[in-house]
Coordinates of C-alpha atoms and ligand atoms in Angstrom, one line a residue:
M8 CA -9.7 -2.2 18.1
K9 CA -7.9 1.1 17.6
T10 CA -5.8 1.5 14.5
I11 CA -3.4 4.3 13.6
V12 CA -4.6 6.8 10.9
P13 CA -1.5 7.1 8.6
A14 CA -2.5 10.3 6.9
L15 CA -4.7 13.1 8.2
L16 CA -4.8 16.9 8.7
N17 CA -3.4 18.6 11.8
E18 CA -5.7 20.4 14.2
S19 CA -5.4 23.8 12.4
K20 CA -5.9 22.0 9.1
D21 CA -3.0 23.6 7.4
K22 CA -0.6 20.6 7.3
L23 CA -0.7 17.0 6.3
V24 CA 0.3 14.7 9.2
I25 CA 1.7 11.3 8.2
L26 CA 3.2 8.5 10.2
D27 CA 6.6 7.9 8.7
Q28 CA 6.3 4.2 7.9
T29 CA 9.9 3.9 6.8
L30 CA 10.8 4.1 10.5
L31 CA 8.5 1.3 11.7
P32 CA 8.6 -0.9 13.7
E33 CA 11.3 0.9 15.6
Q34 CA 9.9 4.4 15.8
E35 CA 6.5 5.9 15.6
K36 CA 7.2 9.3 14.3
F37 CA 4.7 11.7 12.7
L38 CA 5.7 14.3 10.1
E39 CA 3.8 17.5 9.5
L40 CA 4.1 18.5 5.8
D41 CA 2.8 21.5 3.9
K42 CA 5.3 21.8 1.0
R43 CA 4.3 20.1 -2.2
E44 CA 7.9 18.7 -2.6
D45 CA 7.8 17.1 0.8
I46 CA 4.4 15.5 0.3
W47 CA 5.5 14.2 -3.1
E48 CA 8.7 12.8 -1.5
A49 CA 6.7 11.2 1.3
I50 CA 4.6 9.3 -1.2
K51 CA 7.5 8.4 -3.5
K52 CA 9.7 7.2 -0.6
L53 CA 6.9 5.1 1.0
R54 CA 6.8 7.2 4.2
V55 CA 3.1 6.9 3.5
R56 CA 2.1 4.0 1.4
G57 CA -0.7 1.5 0.6
A58 CA -3.1 2.3 -2.2
P59 CA -5.9 4.1 -0.2
A60 CA -3.5 6.0 2.1
I61 CA -1.7 7.3 -1.0
G62 CA -5.0 8.6 -2.4
I63 CA -5.9 10.2 1.0
S64 CA -2.5 11.9 1.2
A65 CA -2.7 13.2 -2.3
A66 CA -6.2 14.6 -1.6
F67 CA -5.0 16.3 1.6
G68 CA -1.9 17.4 -0.2
M69 CA -4.1 19.1 -2.9
Y70 CA -6.0 20.9 -0.2
V71 CA -3.1 22.0 2.0
C72 CA -1.0 23.2 -0.9
S73 CA -3.8 24.9 -2.8
N74 CA -4.9 26.6 0.4
K75 CA -1.5 28.4 0.4
I76 CA -2.0 29.9 -3.1
E77 CA -2.5 33.6 -2.7
T78 CA -4.4 34.7 -5.8
K79 CA -8.1 35.5 -5.6
D80 CA -8.5 35.1 -9.4
V81 CA -10.2 31.8 -10.1
A82 CA -8.5 31.3 -13.5
A83 CA -5.1 31.9 -12.1
F84 CA -5.9 29.6 -9.1
K85 CA -7.1 26.9 -11.4
K86 CA -3.9 26.9 -13.3
E87 CA -1.9 26.4 -10.1
V88 CA -4.2 23.7 -8.8
K89 CA -3.9 21.8 -12.1
E90 CA -0.1 22.0 -11.9
L91 CA -0.4 20.6 -8.3
K92 CA -2.6 17.7 -9.5
E93 CA -0.2 16.8 -12.3
Y94 CA 2.8 17.0 -10.0
F95 CA 1.3 14.7 -7.3
A96 CA 0.3 12.3 -10.1
T97 CA 4.0 11.7 -10.9
S98 CA 4.8 10.4 -7.4
R99 CA 3.9 6.7 -8.0
P100 CA 2.4 5.0 -11.1
T101 CA 0.7 1.8 -10.1
A102 CA -2.0 2.3 -7.3
V103 CA -5.0 3.7 -9.1
N104 CA -6.3 5.3 -5.9
L105 CA -3.7 8.1 -6.3
F106 CA -5.2 9.1 -9.7
W107 CA -8.8 8.5 -8.5
A108 CA -8.3 10.9 -5.5
L109 CA -6.7 13.6 -7.6
D110 CA -9.4 13.3 -10.3
R111 CA -12.1 13.5 -7.5
M112 CA -10.6 16.7 -6.2
W113 CA -10.4 18.1 -9.7
T114 CA -14.0 17.2 -10.4
R115 CA -15.0 19.1 -7.2
F116 CA -13.0 22.1 -8.4
E117 CA -14.8 22.1 -11.7
K118 CA -18.2 21.7 -10.0
E119 CA -17.5 24.7 -7.7
E120 CA -16.1 26.8 -10.6
A121 CA -19.2 26.1 -12.7
A122 CA -21.3 27.3 -9.8
G123 CA -19.5 30.6 -9.8
K124 CA -17.7 30.1 -6.5
S125 CA -14.8 32.3 -5.3
V126 CA -11.3 31.0 -4.6
D127 CA -12.0 30.9 -0.9
E128 CA -15.2 28.9 -1.4
I129 CA -13.3 26.5 -3.7
K130 CA -10.7 26.1 -1.0
A131 CA -13.4 25.3 1.6
A132 CA -14.9 22.7 -0.8
F133 CA -11.5 21.1 -1.2
L134 CA -11.2 20.7 2.5
E135 CA -14.6 19.1 2.6
E136 CA -13.9 16.8 -0.3
S137 CA -10.5 15.6 1.2
E138 CA -12.1 14.9 4.6
E139 CA -14.9 13.0 2.9
I140 CA -12.4 10.8 1.2
L141 CA -10.9 9.9 4.6
V142 CA -14.2 9.2 6.3
E143 CA -15.5 7.2 3.3
D144 CA -12.4 5.0 3.4
Q145 CA -12.9 4.2 7.0
K146 CA -16.5 3.1 6.3
M147 CA -15.4 1.0 3.4
G148 CA -13.0 -0.8 5.6
E149 CA -15.8 -1.7 8.0
A150 CA -18.0 -3.0 5.2
I151 CA -15.1 -5.0 3.6
G152 CA -14.4 -6.5 7.0
K153 CA -18.0 -7.6 7.3
Y154 CA -18.3 -9.2 3.9
G155 CA -14.9 -10.8 4.2
L156 CA -15.8 -12.4 7.5
E157 CA -18.7 -14.2 5.8
L158 CA -16.1 -16.3 4.0
L159 CA -14.1 -17.3 7.0
K160 CA -14.6 -19.6 10.0
P161 CA -13.3 -19.4 13.6
G162 CA -9.8 -20.8 14.2
M163 CA -8.8 -20.5 10.5
G164 CA -5.2 -20.0 9.5
L165 CA -4.9 -16.9 7.2
L166 CA -2.0 -15.8 5.1
T167 CA -1.5 -12.2 3.9
H168 CA 1.1 -10.5 1.8
C169 CA 2.5 -6.9 2.2
N170 CA 0.4 -4.6 4.3
A171 CA -3.2 -3.9 3.6
G172 CA -4.3 -2.9 7.0
G173 CA -5.0 0.4 8.9
L174 CA -1.5 1.6 8.0
A175 CA -2.3 1.3 4.3
C176 CA -5.7 3.0 4.6
S177 CA -7.3 5.0 7.3
G178 CA -9.4 2.6 9.4
I179 CA -9.1 -1.2 9.6
G180 CA -7.8 -1.5 6.1
T181 CA -8.9 -4.0 3.4
A182 CA -7.2 -7.4 3.6
L183 CA -6.8 -7.1 7.4
A184 CA -10.4 -5.8 7.9
P185 CA -11.9 -9.3 8.2
M186 CA -9.2 -10.2 10.7
Y187 CA -10.1 -7.3 12.9
A188 CA -13.8 -8.1 12.4
G189 CA -13.1 -11.7 13.4
Q190 CA -11.3 -10.5 16.5
D191 CA -14.4 -8.6 17.6
A192 CA -16.4 -11.8 16.9
G193 CA -14.0 -14.0 18.9
Y194 CA -12.8 -15.9 15.8
D195 CA -9.3 -16.6 17.0
F196 CA -7.5 -16.6 13.7
K197 CA -3.9 -17.7 13.3
I198 CA -2.4 -15.1 10.9
Y199 CA 0.7 -15.6 8.9
A200 CA 2.3 -12.4 7.4
D201 CA 4.8 -12.8 4.5
E202 CA 7.7 -10.6 5.3
T203 CA 7.4 -9.1 1.7
R204 CA 10.8 -8.5 0.2
P205 CA 12.5 -6.2 -0.5
L206 CA 10.9 -3.5 1.8
L207 CA 9.4 -5.8 4.4
Q208 CA 6.0 -4.3 4.6
G209 CA 4.7 -7.6 6.0
S210 CA 7.2 -7.9 8.9
R211 CA 7.7 -4.2 9.6
L212 CA 4.1 -3.1 9.2
T213 CA 1.5 -5.9 9.1
S214 CA 2.9 -7.9 12.0
Y215 CA 3.4 -4.6 13.9
E216 CA -0.2 -3.4 13.6
L217 CA -1.7 -6.9 14.1
Y218 CA 0.4 -7.5 17.2
K219 CA -0.4 -4.1 18.6
A220 CA -4.1 -4.8 18.1
G221 CA -3.8 -8.1 20.0
L222 CA -4.1 -10.6 17.1
D223 CA -2.1 -13.8 16.8
V224 CA 0.4 -13.1 14.0
T225 CA 3.5 -15.0 12.8
V226 CA 5.9 -13.6 10.3
I227 CA 7.3 -15.9 7.6
C228 CA 9.8 -15.3 4.8
D229 CA 8.2 -15.0 1.4
N230 CA 9.8 -18.3 0.3
M231 CA 8.0 -20.2 3.1
A232 CA 4.5 -19.8 1.8
S233 CA 4.6 -23.1 0.0
I234 CA 5.6 -25.1 3.1
V235 CA 3.1 -23.5 5.4
M236 CA 0.3 -24.2 2.8
R237 CA 1.6 -27.8 2.4
Q238 CA 1.6 -28.3 6.2
G239 CA -2.1 -27.3 6.2
K240 CA -1.6 -24.2 8.2
I241 CA -3.4 -21.9 5.7
D242 CA -7.1 -22.0 5.1
A243 CA -7.4 -18.8 3.1
V244 CA -5.1 -16.1 1.6
L245 CA -6.3 -12.5 2.0
V246 CA -4.5 -9.7 0.1
G247 CA -5.1 -6.1 -0.7
T248 CA -4.7 -4.5 -4.1
D249 CA -3.4 -1.5 -5.8
R250 CA -5.6 -1.9 -8.8
I251 CA -8.2 -4.3 -10.1
T252 CA -8.6 -4.1 -13.8
A253 CA -11.9 -4.6 -15.8
N254 CA -11.2 -8.3 -16.3
G255 CA -10.5 -8.9 -12.6
D256 CA -6.7 -9.1 -12.9
V257 CA -5.1 -7.9 -9.6
I258 CA -2.1 -5.7 -9.3
N259 CA -0.6 -5.9 -5.9
K260 CA 2.8 -5.9 -4.1
I261 CA 5.5 -8.0 -5.8
G262 CA 5.2 -11.6 -4.7
T263 CA 1.4 -11.6 -4.6
S264 CA 1.0 -13.6 -7.9
G265 CA 3.4 -16.3 -6.6
V266 CA 1.2 -16.7 -3.5
A267 CA -1.9 -17.0 -5.7
I268 CA -0.4 -19.7 -7.9
L269 CA 0.7 -21.7 -4.8
A270 CA -2.8 -21.3 -3.3
K271 CA -4.4 -22.8 -6.4
E272 CA -1.9 -25.7 -6.3
Y273 CA -2.8 -26.4 -2.6
G274 CA -6.5 -25.8 -3.0
V275 CA -6.5 -22.7 -0.7
P276 CA -9.0 -19.9 -1.5
F277 CA -7.3 -16.7 -2.6
Y278 CA -9.3 -13.6 -1.7
V279 CA -8.6 -10.0 -2.9
L280 CA -10.0 -7.2 -0.8
G281 CA -10.3 -3.6 -1.9
P282 CA -12.7 -0.6 -2.2
Y283 CA -14.3 0.8 -5.3
S284 CA -11.5 3.4 -5.6
T285 CA -9.2 0.5 -6.5
V286 CA -11.4 -0.9 -9.2
D287 CA -10.3 0.5 -12.6
L288 CA -12.9 -0.4 -15.2
N289 CA -11.1 1.9 -17.7
T290 CA -8.1 -0.4 -17.9
P291 CA -8.9 -3.7 -19.6
T292 CA -6.3 -6.1 -18.2
G293 CA -3.3 -6.3 -15.8
N294 CA -1.0 -6.1 -18.7
D295 CA -2.1 -2.5 -19.4
V296 CA -0.9 -1.3 -16.0
E297 CA 2.4 0.5 -15.5
I298 CA 4.4 -1.5 -13.0
E299 CA 6.5 0.7 -10.8
L300 CA 10.3 0.0 -11.0
R301 CA 12.1 1.1 -7.9
D302 CA 15.7 1.7 -7.1
S303 CA 17.9 -1.3 -7.3
D304 CA 19.5 -0.4 -4.0
E305 CA 16.3 -1.5 -2.2
I306 CA 17.6 -5.0 -3.1
G307 CA 21.4 -4.6 -3.1
N308 CA 21.7 -2.3 -0.2
G309 CA 18.5 -2.9 1.8
F310 CA 18.2 -1.1 5.1
G311 CA 21.7 0.3 4.8
R312 CA 23.6 -2.9 4.4
R313 CA 25.1 -4.3 1.2
T314 CA 23.4 -7.6 0.4
A315 CA 24.7 -7.9 -3.1
P316 CA 28.0 -6.8 -4.6
V317 CA 27.9 -3.2 -5.6
E318 CA 28.8 -4.1 -9.2
V319 CA 25.8 -6.5 -9.6
K320 CA 22.6 -5.2 -11.2
A321 CA 19.3 -5.7 -9.4
Y322 CA 15.9 -5.6 -11.0
N323 CA 13.2 -4.3 -8.7
P324 CA 9.6 -4.2 -10.0
A325 CA 7.4 -3.2 -7.0
F326 CA 4.2 -4.9 -8.1
D327 CA 3.1 -7.9 -10.0
I328 CA 0.0 -9.1 -11.8
T329 CA -2.2 -11.9 -10.5
D330 CA -4.2 -13.4 -13.3
N331 CA -8.0 -13.4 -12.6
K332 CA -8.0 -17.2 -12.9
Y333 CA -6.2 -17.5 -9.5
V334 CA -8.7 -15.2 -7.7
T335 CA -11.4 -17.0 -5.8
A336 CA -13.4 -13.8 -5.0
I337 CA -13.0 -10.1 -4.8
I338 CA -14.4 -8.6 -1.6
T339 CA -15.5 -4.9 -1.8
E340 CA -17.5 -2.6 0.3
K341 CA -20.5 -3.3 -2.0
G342 CA -20.3 -7.1 -1.7
I343 CA -18.5 -10.2 -2.8
V344 CA -17.7 -10.5 -6.5
K345 CA -17.1 -13.9 -8.1
P346 CA -16.1 -14.9 -11.6
P347 CA -16.8 -14.0 -14.4
Y348 CA -15.2 -10.8 -13.2
K349 CA -15.6 -8.7 -16.2
E350 CA -19.4 -9.0 -16.1
N351 CA -19.8 -9.0 -12.4
L352 CA -17.4 -6.0 -11.7
E353 CA -19.2 -4.0 -14.3
K354 CA -22.6 -4.9 -12.8
L355 CA -21.5 -3.6 -9.4
F356 CA -19.3 -0.7 -10.3
K357 CA -20.2 0.8 -13.7
G358 CA -21.4 4.4 -13.2
Ligands
MRU6 O1 4.5 -0.2 -2.1 P1 3.4 -0.2 -1.1 O2 3.8 -0.5 0.2 O3 2.6 1.1 -1.3 O4 2.4 -1.4 -1.6 C1 1.3 -1.6 -0.9 C2 0.5 -2.8 -1.4 O5 0.9 -3.4 -2.3 C3 -0.7 -3.1 -0.6 O6 -0.9 -4.5 -0.6 C4 -1.9 -2.5 -1.5 O7 -1.6 -1.1 -1.6 C5 -3.2 -2.7 -0.8 S1 -3.4 -1.5 0.5 C6 -4.9 -1.6 1.1

């Protein structure tokens, strides 16, 4: 299958090209960005979104913007690059991939600096590092797809929440990766996509990319997950993640934890799929993660139409915390992790 790469460099490698996901499914429009404020805004406003894609965009943003810095003095260059890193880090708080990618670029800077490299050489290293992050992400999606498929059988009904496909990453995604792998293997899955209130990533993005790739996908409203499980239409839930903490708690799009609790009630396995860049062993539990609060207008004035009186307050946390006890397994590019998560995540990912 062919998926869209949501964030990459243009041909002359001086601009970040992103697919503006706020316009989907109506319009496929690419934006070319080279100003730090525009890249920051694109991440903040979810023009590019999904944990790995945010990380990739931030890494390319670091390269594109630092490449325009004119000084040849390494110390002066370093000061500006550090400011850039800190600026991009303020765009969104929850997906750890953003900080992971920025730290990775910074580590590369320090390595090149320690080796006595010039500003131009450091810029070339930045290009290399950001491109490696993209390629690595594509390979991780393939591996996650392969491991995920081991847990599934032909003809199964699968439920997913939000969008954790190619549009959230750079290849076949994470939660959607086994669905694409299954398509290649002739598995004929029946996929249900939660619409994912309030920004509808499930109906606008997941159904869009799965349909375009030729998979059998049906959109349901978030509050229909219980009835489709009760009716026996769902054999497994597959979701992506913005952060997996050391104890195996999962931070993902708001509504994920409700689906997990329902899945337990109905005896449906609940699988979380993500790459190592989403595993955060430095944060002990989900309660230690900052949950992004977004504009109340996303609820009260969604997509340009008032859906609640203007005087009424709306509370809009963008993510929730799924307790590890609801997670049947975590599927990564390194293999399938089962409880106890603290020990098993450490075994696979420490160092
Ligand atoms: O707010 P978004 O659209 O960036 O949220 C995205 C999600 O919650 C995804 O499920 C998550 O990032 C996993 S992406 C592989």
